[in-house]
Coordinates of C-alpha atoms and ligand atoms in Angstrom, one line a residue:
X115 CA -50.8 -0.9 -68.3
X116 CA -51.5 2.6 -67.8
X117 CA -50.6 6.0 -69.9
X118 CA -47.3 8.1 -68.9
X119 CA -47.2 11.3 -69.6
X120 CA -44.3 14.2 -70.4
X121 CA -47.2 17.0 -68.8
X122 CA -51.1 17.3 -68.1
X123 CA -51.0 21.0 -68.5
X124 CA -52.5 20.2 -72.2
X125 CA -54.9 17.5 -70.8
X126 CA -56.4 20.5 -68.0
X127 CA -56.8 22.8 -71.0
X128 CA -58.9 20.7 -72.7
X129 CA -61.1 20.1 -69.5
X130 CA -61.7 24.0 -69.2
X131 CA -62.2 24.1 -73.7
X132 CA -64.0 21.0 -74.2
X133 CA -65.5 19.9 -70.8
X134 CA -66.7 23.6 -69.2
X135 CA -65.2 22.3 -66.2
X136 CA -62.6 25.5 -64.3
X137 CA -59.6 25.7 -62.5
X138 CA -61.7 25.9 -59.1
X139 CA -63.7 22.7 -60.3
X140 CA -60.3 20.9 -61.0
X141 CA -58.4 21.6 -58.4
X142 CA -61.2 21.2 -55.6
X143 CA -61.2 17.7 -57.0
X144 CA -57.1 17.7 -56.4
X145 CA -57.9 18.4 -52.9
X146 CA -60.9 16.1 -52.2
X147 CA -58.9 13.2 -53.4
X148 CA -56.3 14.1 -50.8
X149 CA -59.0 14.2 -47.9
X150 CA -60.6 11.0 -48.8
X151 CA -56.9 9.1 -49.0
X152 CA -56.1 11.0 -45.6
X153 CA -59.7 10.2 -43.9
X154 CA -59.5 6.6 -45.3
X155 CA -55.7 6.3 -43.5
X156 CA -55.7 8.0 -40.6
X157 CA -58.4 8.5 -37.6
X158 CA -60.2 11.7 -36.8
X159 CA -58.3 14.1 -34.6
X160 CA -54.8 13.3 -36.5
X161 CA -52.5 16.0 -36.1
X162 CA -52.1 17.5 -40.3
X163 CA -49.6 19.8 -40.9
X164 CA -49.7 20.6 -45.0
X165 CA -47.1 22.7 -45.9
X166 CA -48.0 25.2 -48.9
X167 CA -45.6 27.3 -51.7
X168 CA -46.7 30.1 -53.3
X169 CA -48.6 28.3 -56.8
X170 CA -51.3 26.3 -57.5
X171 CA -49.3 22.9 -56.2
X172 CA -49.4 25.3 -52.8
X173 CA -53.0 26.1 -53.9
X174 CA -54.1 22.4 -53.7
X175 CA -52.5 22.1 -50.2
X176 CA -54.4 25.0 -48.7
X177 CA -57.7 23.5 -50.2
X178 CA -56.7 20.6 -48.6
X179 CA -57.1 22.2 -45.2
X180 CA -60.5 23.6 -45.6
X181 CA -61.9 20.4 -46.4
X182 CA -60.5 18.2 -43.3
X183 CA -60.4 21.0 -41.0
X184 CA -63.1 20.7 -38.0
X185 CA -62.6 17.2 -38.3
X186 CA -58.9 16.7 -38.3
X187 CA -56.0 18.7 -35.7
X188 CA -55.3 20.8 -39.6
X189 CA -52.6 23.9 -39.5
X190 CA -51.2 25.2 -42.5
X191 CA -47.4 26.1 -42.8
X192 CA -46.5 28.7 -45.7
X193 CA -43.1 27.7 -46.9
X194 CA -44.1 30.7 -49.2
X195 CA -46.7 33.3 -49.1
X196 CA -49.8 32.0 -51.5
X197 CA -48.9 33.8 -54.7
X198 CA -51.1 32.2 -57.9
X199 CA -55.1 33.4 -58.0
X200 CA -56.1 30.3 -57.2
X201 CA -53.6 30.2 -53.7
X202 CA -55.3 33.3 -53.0
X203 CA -58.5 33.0 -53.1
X204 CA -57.8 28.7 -51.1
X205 CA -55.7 30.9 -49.0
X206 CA -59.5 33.6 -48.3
X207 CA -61.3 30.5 -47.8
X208 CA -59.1 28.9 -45.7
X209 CA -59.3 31.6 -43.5
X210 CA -62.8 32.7 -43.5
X211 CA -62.8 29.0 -42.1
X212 CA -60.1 29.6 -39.5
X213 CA -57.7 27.1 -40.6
X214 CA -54.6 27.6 -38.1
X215 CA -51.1 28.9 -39.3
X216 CA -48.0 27.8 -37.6
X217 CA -44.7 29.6 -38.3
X218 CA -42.8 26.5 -37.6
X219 CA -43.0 22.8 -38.0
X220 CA -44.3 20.8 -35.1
X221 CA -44.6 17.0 -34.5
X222 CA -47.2 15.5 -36.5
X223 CA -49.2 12.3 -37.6
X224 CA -49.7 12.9 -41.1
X225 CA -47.4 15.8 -43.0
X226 CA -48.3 17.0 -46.4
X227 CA -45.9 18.6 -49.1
X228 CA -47.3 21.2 -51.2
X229 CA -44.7 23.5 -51.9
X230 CA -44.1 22.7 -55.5
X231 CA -45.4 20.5 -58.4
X232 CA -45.1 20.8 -62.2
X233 CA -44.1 24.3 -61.9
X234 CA -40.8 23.4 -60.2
X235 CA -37.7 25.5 -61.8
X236 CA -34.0 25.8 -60.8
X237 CA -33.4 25.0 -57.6
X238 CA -34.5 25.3 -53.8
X239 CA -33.3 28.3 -52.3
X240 CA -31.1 27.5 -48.9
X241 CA -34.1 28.1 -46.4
X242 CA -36.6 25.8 -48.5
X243 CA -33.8 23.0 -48.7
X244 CA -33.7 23.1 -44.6
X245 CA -36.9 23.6 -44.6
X246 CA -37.6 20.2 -46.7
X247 CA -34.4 18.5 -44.8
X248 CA -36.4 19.0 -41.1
X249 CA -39.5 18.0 -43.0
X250 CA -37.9 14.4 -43.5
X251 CA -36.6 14.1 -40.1
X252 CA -40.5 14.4 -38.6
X253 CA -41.8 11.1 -37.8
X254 CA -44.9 11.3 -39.9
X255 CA -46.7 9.6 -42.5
X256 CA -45.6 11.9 -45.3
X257 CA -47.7 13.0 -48.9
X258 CA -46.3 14.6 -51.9
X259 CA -49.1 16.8 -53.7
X260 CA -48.6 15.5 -57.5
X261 CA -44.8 15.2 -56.7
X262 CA -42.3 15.5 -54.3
X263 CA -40.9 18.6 -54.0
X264 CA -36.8 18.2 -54.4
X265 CA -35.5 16.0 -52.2
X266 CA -38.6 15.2 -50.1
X267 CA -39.1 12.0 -49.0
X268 CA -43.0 10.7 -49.3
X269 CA -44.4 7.6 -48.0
X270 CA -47.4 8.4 -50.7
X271 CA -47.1 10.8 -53.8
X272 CA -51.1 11.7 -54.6
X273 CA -50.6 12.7 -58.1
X274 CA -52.9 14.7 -60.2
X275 CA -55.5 13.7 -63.0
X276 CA -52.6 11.7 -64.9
X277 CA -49.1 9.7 -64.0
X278 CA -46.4 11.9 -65.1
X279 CA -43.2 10.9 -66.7
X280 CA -40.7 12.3 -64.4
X281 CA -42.0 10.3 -61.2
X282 CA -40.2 7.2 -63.3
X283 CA -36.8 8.9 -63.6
X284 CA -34.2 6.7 -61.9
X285 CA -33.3 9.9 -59.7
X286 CA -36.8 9.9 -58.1
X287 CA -37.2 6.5 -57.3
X288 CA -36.0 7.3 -54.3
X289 CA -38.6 10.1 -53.2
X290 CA -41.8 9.5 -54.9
X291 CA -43.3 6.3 -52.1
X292 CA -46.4 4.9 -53.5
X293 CA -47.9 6.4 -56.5
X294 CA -52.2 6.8 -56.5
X295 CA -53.4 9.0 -59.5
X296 CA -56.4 11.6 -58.3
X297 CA -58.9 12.0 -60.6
X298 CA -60.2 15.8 -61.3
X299 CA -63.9 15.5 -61.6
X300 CA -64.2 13.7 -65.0
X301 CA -63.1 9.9 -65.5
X302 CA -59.3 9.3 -65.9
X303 CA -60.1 7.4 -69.1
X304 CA -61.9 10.7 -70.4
X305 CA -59.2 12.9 -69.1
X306 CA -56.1 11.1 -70.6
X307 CA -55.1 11.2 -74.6
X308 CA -53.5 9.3 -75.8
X309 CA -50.0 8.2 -75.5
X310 CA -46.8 6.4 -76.5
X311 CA -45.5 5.6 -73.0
X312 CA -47.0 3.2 -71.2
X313 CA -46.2 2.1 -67.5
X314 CA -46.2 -1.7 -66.9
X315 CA -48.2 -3.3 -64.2
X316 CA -47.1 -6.6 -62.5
X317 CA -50.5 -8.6 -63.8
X318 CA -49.0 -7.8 -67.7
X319 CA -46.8 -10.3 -67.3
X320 CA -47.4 -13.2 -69.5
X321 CA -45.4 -16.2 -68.8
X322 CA -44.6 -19.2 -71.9
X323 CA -47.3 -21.7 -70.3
X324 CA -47.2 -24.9 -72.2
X325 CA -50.4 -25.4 -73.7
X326 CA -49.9 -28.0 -76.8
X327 CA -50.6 -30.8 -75.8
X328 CA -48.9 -33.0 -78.4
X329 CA -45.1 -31.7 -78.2
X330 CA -41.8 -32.4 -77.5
X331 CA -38.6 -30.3 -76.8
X332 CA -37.9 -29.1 -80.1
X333 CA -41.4 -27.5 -79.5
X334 CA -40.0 -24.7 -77.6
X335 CA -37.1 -23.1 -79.1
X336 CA -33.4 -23.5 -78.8
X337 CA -31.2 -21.3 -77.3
X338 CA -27.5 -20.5 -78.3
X339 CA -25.5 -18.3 -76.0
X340 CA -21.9 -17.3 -77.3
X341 CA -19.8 -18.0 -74.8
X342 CA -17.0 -16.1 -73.8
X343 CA -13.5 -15.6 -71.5
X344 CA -16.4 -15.5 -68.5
X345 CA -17.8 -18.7 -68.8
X346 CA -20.5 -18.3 -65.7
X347 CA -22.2 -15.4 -67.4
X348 CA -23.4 -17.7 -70.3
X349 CA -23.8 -20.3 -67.9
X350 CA -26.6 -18.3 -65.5
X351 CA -27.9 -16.5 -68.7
X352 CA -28.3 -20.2 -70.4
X353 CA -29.4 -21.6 -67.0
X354 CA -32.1 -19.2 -67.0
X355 CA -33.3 -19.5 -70.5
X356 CA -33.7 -23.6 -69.8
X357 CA -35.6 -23.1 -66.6
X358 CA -37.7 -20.5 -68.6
X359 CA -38.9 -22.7 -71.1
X360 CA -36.4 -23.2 -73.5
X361 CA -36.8 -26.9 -75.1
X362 CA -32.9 -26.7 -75.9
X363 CA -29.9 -24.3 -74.7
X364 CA -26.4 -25.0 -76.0
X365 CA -23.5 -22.9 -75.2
X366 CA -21.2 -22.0 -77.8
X367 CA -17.4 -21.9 -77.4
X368 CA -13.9 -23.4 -78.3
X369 CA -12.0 -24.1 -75.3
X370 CA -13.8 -28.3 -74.9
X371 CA -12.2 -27.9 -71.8
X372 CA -13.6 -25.0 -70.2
X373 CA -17.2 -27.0 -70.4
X374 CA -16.8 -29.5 -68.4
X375 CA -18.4 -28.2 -65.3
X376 CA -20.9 -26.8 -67.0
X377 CA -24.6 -28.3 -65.6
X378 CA -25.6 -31.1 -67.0
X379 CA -29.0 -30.2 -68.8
X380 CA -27.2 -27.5 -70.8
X381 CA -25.6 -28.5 -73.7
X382 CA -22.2 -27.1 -75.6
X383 CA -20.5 -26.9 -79.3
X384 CA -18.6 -24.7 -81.7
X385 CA -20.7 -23.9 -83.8
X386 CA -24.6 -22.7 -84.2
X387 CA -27.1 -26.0 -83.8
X388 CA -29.6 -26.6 -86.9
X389 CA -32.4 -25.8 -84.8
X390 CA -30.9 -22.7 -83.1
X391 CA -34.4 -20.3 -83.0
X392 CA -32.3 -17.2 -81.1
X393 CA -29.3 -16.5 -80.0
X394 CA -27.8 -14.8 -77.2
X395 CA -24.2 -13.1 -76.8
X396 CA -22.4 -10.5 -74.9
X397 CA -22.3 -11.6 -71.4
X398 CA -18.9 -12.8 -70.3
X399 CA -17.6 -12.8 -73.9
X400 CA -14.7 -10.9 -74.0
X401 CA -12.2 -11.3 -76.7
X402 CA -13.3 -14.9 -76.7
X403 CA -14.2 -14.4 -80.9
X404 CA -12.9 -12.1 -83.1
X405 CA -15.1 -10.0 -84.9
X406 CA -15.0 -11.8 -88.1
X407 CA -16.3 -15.0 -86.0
X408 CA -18.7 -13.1 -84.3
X409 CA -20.3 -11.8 -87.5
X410 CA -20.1 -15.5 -88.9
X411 CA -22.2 -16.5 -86.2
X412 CA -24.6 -13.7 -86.5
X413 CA -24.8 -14.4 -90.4
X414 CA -28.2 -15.9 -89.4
X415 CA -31.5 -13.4 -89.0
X416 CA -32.1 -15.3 -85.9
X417 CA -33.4 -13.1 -83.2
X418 CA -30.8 -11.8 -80.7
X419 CA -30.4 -10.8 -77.8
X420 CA -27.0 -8.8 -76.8
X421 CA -25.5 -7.7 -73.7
X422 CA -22.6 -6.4 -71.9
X423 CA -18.8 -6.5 -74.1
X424 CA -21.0 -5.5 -77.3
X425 CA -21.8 -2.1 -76.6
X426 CA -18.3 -1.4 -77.1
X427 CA -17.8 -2.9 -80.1
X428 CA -18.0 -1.4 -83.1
X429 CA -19.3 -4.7 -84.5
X430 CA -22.7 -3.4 -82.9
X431 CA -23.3 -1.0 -85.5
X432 CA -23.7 -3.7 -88.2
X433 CA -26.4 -5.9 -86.0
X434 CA -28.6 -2.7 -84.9
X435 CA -30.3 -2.4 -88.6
X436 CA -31.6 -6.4 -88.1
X437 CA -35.1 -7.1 -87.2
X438 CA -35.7 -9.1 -83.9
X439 CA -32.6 -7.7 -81.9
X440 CA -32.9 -7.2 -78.0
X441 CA -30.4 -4.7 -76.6
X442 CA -30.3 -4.9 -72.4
X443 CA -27.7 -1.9 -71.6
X444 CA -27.2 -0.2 -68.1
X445 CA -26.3 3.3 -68.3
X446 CA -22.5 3.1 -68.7
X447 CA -23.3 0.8 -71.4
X448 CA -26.0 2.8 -73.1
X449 CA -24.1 5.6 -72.8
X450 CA -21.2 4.0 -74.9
X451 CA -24.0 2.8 -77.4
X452 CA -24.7 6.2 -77.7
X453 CA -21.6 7.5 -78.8
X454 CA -20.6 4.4 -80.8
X455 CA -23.7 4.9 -83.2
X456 CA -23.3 9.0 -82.9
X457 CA -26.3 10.0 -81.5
X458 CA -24.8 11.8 -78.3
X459 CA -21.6 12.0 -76.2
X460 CA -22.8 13.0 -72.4
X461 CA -22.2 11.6 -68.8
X462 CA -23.6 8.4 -67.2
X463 CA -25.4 11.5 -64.9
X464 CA -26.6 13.1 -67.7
X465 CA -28.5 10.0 -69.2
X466 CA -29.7 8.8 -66.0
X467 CA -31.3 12.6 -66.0
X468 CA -32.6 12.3 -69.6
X469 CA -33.5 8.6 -69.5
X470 CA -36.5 9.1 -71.7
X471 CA -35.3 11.0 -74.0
X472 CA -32.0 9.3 -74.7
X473 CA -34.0 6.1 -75.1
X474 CA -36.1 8.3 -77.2
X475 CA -33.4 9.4 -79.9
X476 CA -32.5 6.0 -79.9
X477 CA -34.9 4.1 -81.1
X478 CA -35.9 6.4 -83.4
X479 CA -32.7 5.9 -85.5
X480 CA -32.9 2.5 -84.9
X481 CA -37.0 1.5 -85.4
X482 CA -36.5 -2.4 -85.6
X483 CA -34.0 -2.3 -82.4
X484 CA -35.8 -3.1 -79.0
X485 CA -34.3 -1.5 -76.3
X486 CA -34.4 -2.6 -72.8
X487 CA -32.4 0.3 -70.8
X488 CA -31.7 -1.1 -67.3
X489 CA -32.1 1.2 -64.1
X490 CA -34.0 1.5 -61.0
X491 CA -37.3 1.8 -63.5
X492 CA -36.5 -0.3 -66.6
X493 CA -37.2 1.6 -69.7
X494 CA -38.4 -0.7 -72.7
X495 CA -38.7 1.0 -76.4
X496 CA -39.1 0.4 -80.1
X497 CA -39.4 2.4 -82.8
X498 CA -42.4 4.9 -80.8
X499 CA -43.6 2.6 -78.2
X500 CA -41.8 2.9 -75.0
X501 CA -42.8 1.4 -71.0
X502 CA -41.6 1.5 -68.0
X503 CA -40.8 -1.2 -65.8
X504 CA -41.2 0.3 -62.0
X505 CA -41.2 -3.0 -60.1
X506 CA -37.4 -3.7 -59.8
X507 CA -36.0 -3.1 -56.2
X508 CA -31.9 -2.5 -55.3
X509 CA -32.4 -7.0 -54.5
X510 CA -31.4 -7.1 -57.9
X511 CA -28.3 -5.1 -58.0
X512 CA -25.8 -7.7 -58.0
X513 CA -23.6 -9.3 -60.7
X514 CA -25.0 -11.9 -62.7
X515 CA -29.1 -10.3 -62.0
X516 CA -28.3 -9.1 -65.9
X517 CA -26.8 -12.2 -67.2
X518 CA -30.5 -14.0 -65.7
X519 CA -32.3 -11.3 -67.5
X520 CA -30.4 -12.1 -70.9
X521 CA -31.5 -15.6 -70.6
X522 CA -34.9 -14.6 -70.0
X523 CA -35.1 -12.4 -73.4
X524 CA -33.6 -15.4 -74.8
X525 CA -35.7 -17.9 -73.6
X526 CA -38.9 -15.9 -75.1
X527 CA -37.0 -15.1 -78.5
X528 CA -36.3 -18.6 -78.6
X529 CA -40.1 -19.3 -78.1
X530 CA -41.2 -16.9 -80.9
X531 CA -41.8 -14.5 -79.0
X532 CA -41.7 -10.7 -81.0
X533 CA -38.4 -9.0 -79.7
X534 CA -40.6 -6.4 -78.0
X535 CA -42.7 -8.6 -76.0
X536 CA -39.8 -10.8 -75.0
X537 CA -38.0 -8.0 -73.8
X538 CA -41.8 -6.9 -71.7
X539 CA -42.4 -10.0 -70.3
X540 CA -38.7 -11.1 -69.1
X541 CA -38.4 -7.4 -67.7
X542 CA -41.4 -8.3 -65.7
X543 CA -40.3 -11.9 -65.0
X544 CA -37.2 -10.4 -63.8
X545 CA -38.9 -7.9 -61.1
X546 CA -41.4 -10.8 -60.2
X547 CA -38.9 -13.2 -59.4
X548 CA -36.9 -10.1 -57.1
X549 CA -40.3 -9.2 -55.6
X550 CA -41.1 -13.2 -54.5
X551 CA -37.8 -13.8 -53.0
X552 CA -38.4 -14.2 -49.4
X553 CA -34.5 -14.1 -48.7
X554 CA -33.1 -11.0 -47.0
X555 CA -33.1 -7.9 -49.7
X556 CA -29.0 -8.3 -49.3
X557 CA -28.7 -11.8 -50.3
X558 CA -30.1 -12.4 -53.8
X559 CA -27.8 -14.2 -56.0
X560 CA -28.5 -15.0 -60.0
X561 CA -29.2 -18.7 -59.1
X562 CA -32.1 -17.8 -56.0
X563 CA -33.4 -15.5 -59.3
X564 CA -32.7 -18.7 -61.3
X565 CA -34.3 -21.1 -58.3
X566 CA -37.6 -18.6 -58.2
X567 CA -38.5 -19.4 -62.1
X568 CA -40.2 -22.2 -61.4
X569 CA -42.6 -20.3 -58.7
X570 CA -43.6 -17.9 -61.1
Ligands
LIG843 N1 -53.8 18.3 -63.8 C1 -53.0 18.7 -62.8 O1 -51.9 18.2 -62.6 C2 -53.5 19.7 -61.9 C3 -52.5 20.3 -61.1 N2 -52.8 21.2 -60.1 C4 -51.8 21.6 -59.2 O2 -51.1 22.7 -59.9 C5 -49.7 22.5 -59.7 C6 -48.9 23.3 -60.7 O3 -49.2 24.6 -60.3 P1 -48.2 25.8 -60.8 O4 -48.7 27.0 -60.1 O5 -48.1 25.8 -62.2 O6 -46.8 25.5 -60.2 P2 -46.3 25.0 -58.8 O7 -47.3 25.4 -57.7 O8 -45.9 23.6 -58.9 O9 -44.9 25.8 -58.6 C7 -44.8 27.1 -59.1 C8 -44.8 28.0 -57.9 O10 -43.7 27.6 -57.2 C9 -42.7 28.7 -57.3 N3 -41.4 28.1 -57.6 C10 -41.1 27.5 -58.8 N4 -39.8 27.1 -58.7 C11 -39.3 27.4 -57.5 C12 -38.1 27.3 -56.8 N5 -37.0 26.8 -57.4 N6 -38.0 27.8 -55.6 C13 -39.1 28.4 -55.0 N7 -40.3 28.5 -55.5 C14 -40.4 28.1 -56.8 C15 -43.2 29.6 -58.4 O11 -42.8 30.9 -58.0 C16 -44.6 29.4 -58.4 O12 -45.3 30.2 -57.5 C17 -49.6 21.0 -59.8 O13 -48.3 20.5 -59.4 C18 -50.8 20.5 -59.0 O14 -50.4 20.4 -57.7 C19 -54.1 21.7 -60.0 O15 -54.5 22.1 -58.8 C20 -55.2 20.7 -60.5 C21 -54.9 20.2 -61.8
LIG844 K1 -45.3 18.8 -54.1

């Protein structure tokens, strides 16, 4: 796991007050990290163009040139005229050195963005936007100094002393490549504070390994999952939650007839089993139960897990107050959430925008909630802890990738798992089993997901 943060202007200002350590001393650091990534990639004599703005993100970028130049084919290209002190006096040294400037792009091995970083405001002028637009069409290996400028396109963002928050939006999944963190000349452990978000690595998944030895299947949990006008949603969510470890899932529902297909390991009734330990609704249901049958089922403080239908039912507003409660959202869905419990009224492109803080506001009216905000990079929050899951790829956008994940939360609710580490470890379950299928990235379905459980 590893610290998120909204900025690391703060964390700089305490190495230059509490650490005696300068601008000069933090950014040559910046730079060095860059080199040694660049000389442990690419062979001498690689062709380097890094192309600089006018701050310190620009700043880094110049430095960058002094320190591989004479060894590497380095030119510099000035999207804008060094500006900041510290792009001034990179700019003196990079000259006294003789680092070339070109007044145009040129083909290139290895292509470094350093136009802008944290400092980033408004928008691109038109000649910077074509600028970055023939920057993408070069082929080149391509770096983002401590973040893509807008709309660039790295293969590797080298980020700076800390990983910021905004490389996780949903909206730059797309640009940021491969994330490595440069230190700045003290340990990142010394450099970081501390923080509430947290960004989740693949090895924190802990999976319900069966270690008693004496036990039988009432040992590990059962599973209800209301089930609703679209029977297979239960069906892959409950699916899932039995090849996850679940001792018992049973589907809940009227219609006898409508089970009858159903596979034949999962079981069905009408009403809650004696030893239901969690309970799942929402996917498929529908108008399947009225609300009074809904809250008669919920009259239990069973954990639960709810997707889909519910976040537009005003019946959610009496379950979010409970202990042990999983929401799993995607944007349209959060966004509906949102305005059903009055916290805001915006766009699906608003939220996706604000992720963090929407999730944020949330939680903080609702402390005992656990939200698990779906996206590109999963956002997973209660009360003031919040992590992101980055792992997920577009395999998993397909119907019925949500309805596995459901029965994954379940699965671990059912297993006594605490809502927020059931709604952790499925996340990362979920990405895991994505990442393992071998299949082409266009052909996932919710039973390969379902199939891959049992390679975990
Ligand atoms: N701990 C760290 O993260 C360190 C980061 N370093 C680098 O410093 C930059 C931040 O530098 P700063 O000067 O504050 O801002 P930028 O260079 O990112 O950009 C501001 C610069 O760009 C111009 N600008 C802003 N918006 C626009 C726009 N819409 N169009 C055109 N130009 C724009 C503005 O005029 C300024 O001149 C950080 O990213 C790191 O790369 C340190 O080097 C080490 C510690
Ligand atoms: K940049």
């Amino acid at each position: 796991m590893q610290k998120l943060f909204d900025e690391v202007g703060s964390l700089d200002r305490r190495c230059y007050d509490d650490f005696y350590l300068s601008e000069d001393i933090l950014m040559e650091h910046a730079a060095e990290g860059m080199a040694a990534f660049i000389r442990e990639k690419f062979a001498k004599d690689a062709k380097v163009i890094v192309v600089t703005g006018s701050g310190n993100n620009g700043a880094d970028g110049i430095a960058l040139t002094r320190l591989i130049h004479g060894d590497y084919d380095v030119s510099l290209l000035h999207a804008k005229e060094p500006k900041s002190p510290m792009a001034q006096l990179q700019q003196k040294r990079a000259d006294a050195l003789g680092v070339p400037i070109l007044t145009q792009l040129q083909p290139c091995d290895v292509l470094v963005e350093a136009i802008v970083g944290t400092g980033f405001q408004g928008k691109f002028s038109t000649q910077l936007t074509q600028l970055i637009q023939e920057m993408n069409t070069l082929d080149s290996y391509k770096i983002a100094c401590d973040m893509p400028s807008p709309n660039f396109f790295a293969d590797t963002t080298l980020t700076m002393g800390a990983l910021k928050k905004s490389l996780f939006l949903d909206t730059t999944k797309e640009y940021v490549g491969e994330i490595h963190v440069i230190d700045l000349g003290i340990s990142r452990k010394l450099y970081e504070r501390e923080s509430n978000w947290y960004l989740l690595d693949e090895e924190d998944l802990e999976l319900p390994h069966r270690k008693q030895k004496n036990s039988h299947k009432g040992s590990y949990g059962h599973l209800a999952v209301l089930s609703g006008e679209k029977l297979g949603a239960s069906v892959l969510s409950a699916s899932a939650a039995l090849r996850f470890g679940t001792g018992l899932v049973t589907l809940i529902g009227y219609e006898k007839e409508q089970f009858l297909n159903i596979p034949s390991a999962l079981m069905y009734g009408h009403a809650l089993p004696q030893t239901t330990s969690a309970i799942a609704l929402g996917m498929g249901l529908g108008e399947e139960f009225s609300d009074k049958e809904l809250l008669a089922f919920l009259d239990t403080d069973l954990p639960l897990i709810i997707d889909a239908d519910l976040f537009y039912k005003d019946i959610i507003l009496k379950l979010l107050k409970r202990k042990n409660i999983v929401l799993t959202p995607h944007p349209k869905e959060f966004v509906s959430l949102l305005k059903l419990t009055g916290i805001a009224d915006i766009s699906v492109e608003t939220l996706q925008n604000e992720r963090f803080e929407y999730a944020e506001l949330f939680c903080k009216k609702y402390p005992h909630a656990t939200l698990l905000l779906k996206g590109a990079n999963v956002i997973i929050g209660q009360n003031e802890k919040f992590y992101v899951n980055p792992h997920g790829s577009a395999k998993l956008a397909k119907g019925g990738s949500g309805d596995v994940l459901s029965g994954l939360i379940g699965a671990l609710l059912a297993q006594g798992f605490e809502a927020l580490h059931a709604a952790i470890h499925a996340s990362l379950a979920h990405t895991t089993l994505a990442k393992h299928y071998s299949g082409a990235d266009f052909s996932l379905t919710p039973n390969d997901l379902i199939e891959q459980i049992g390679k975990l």
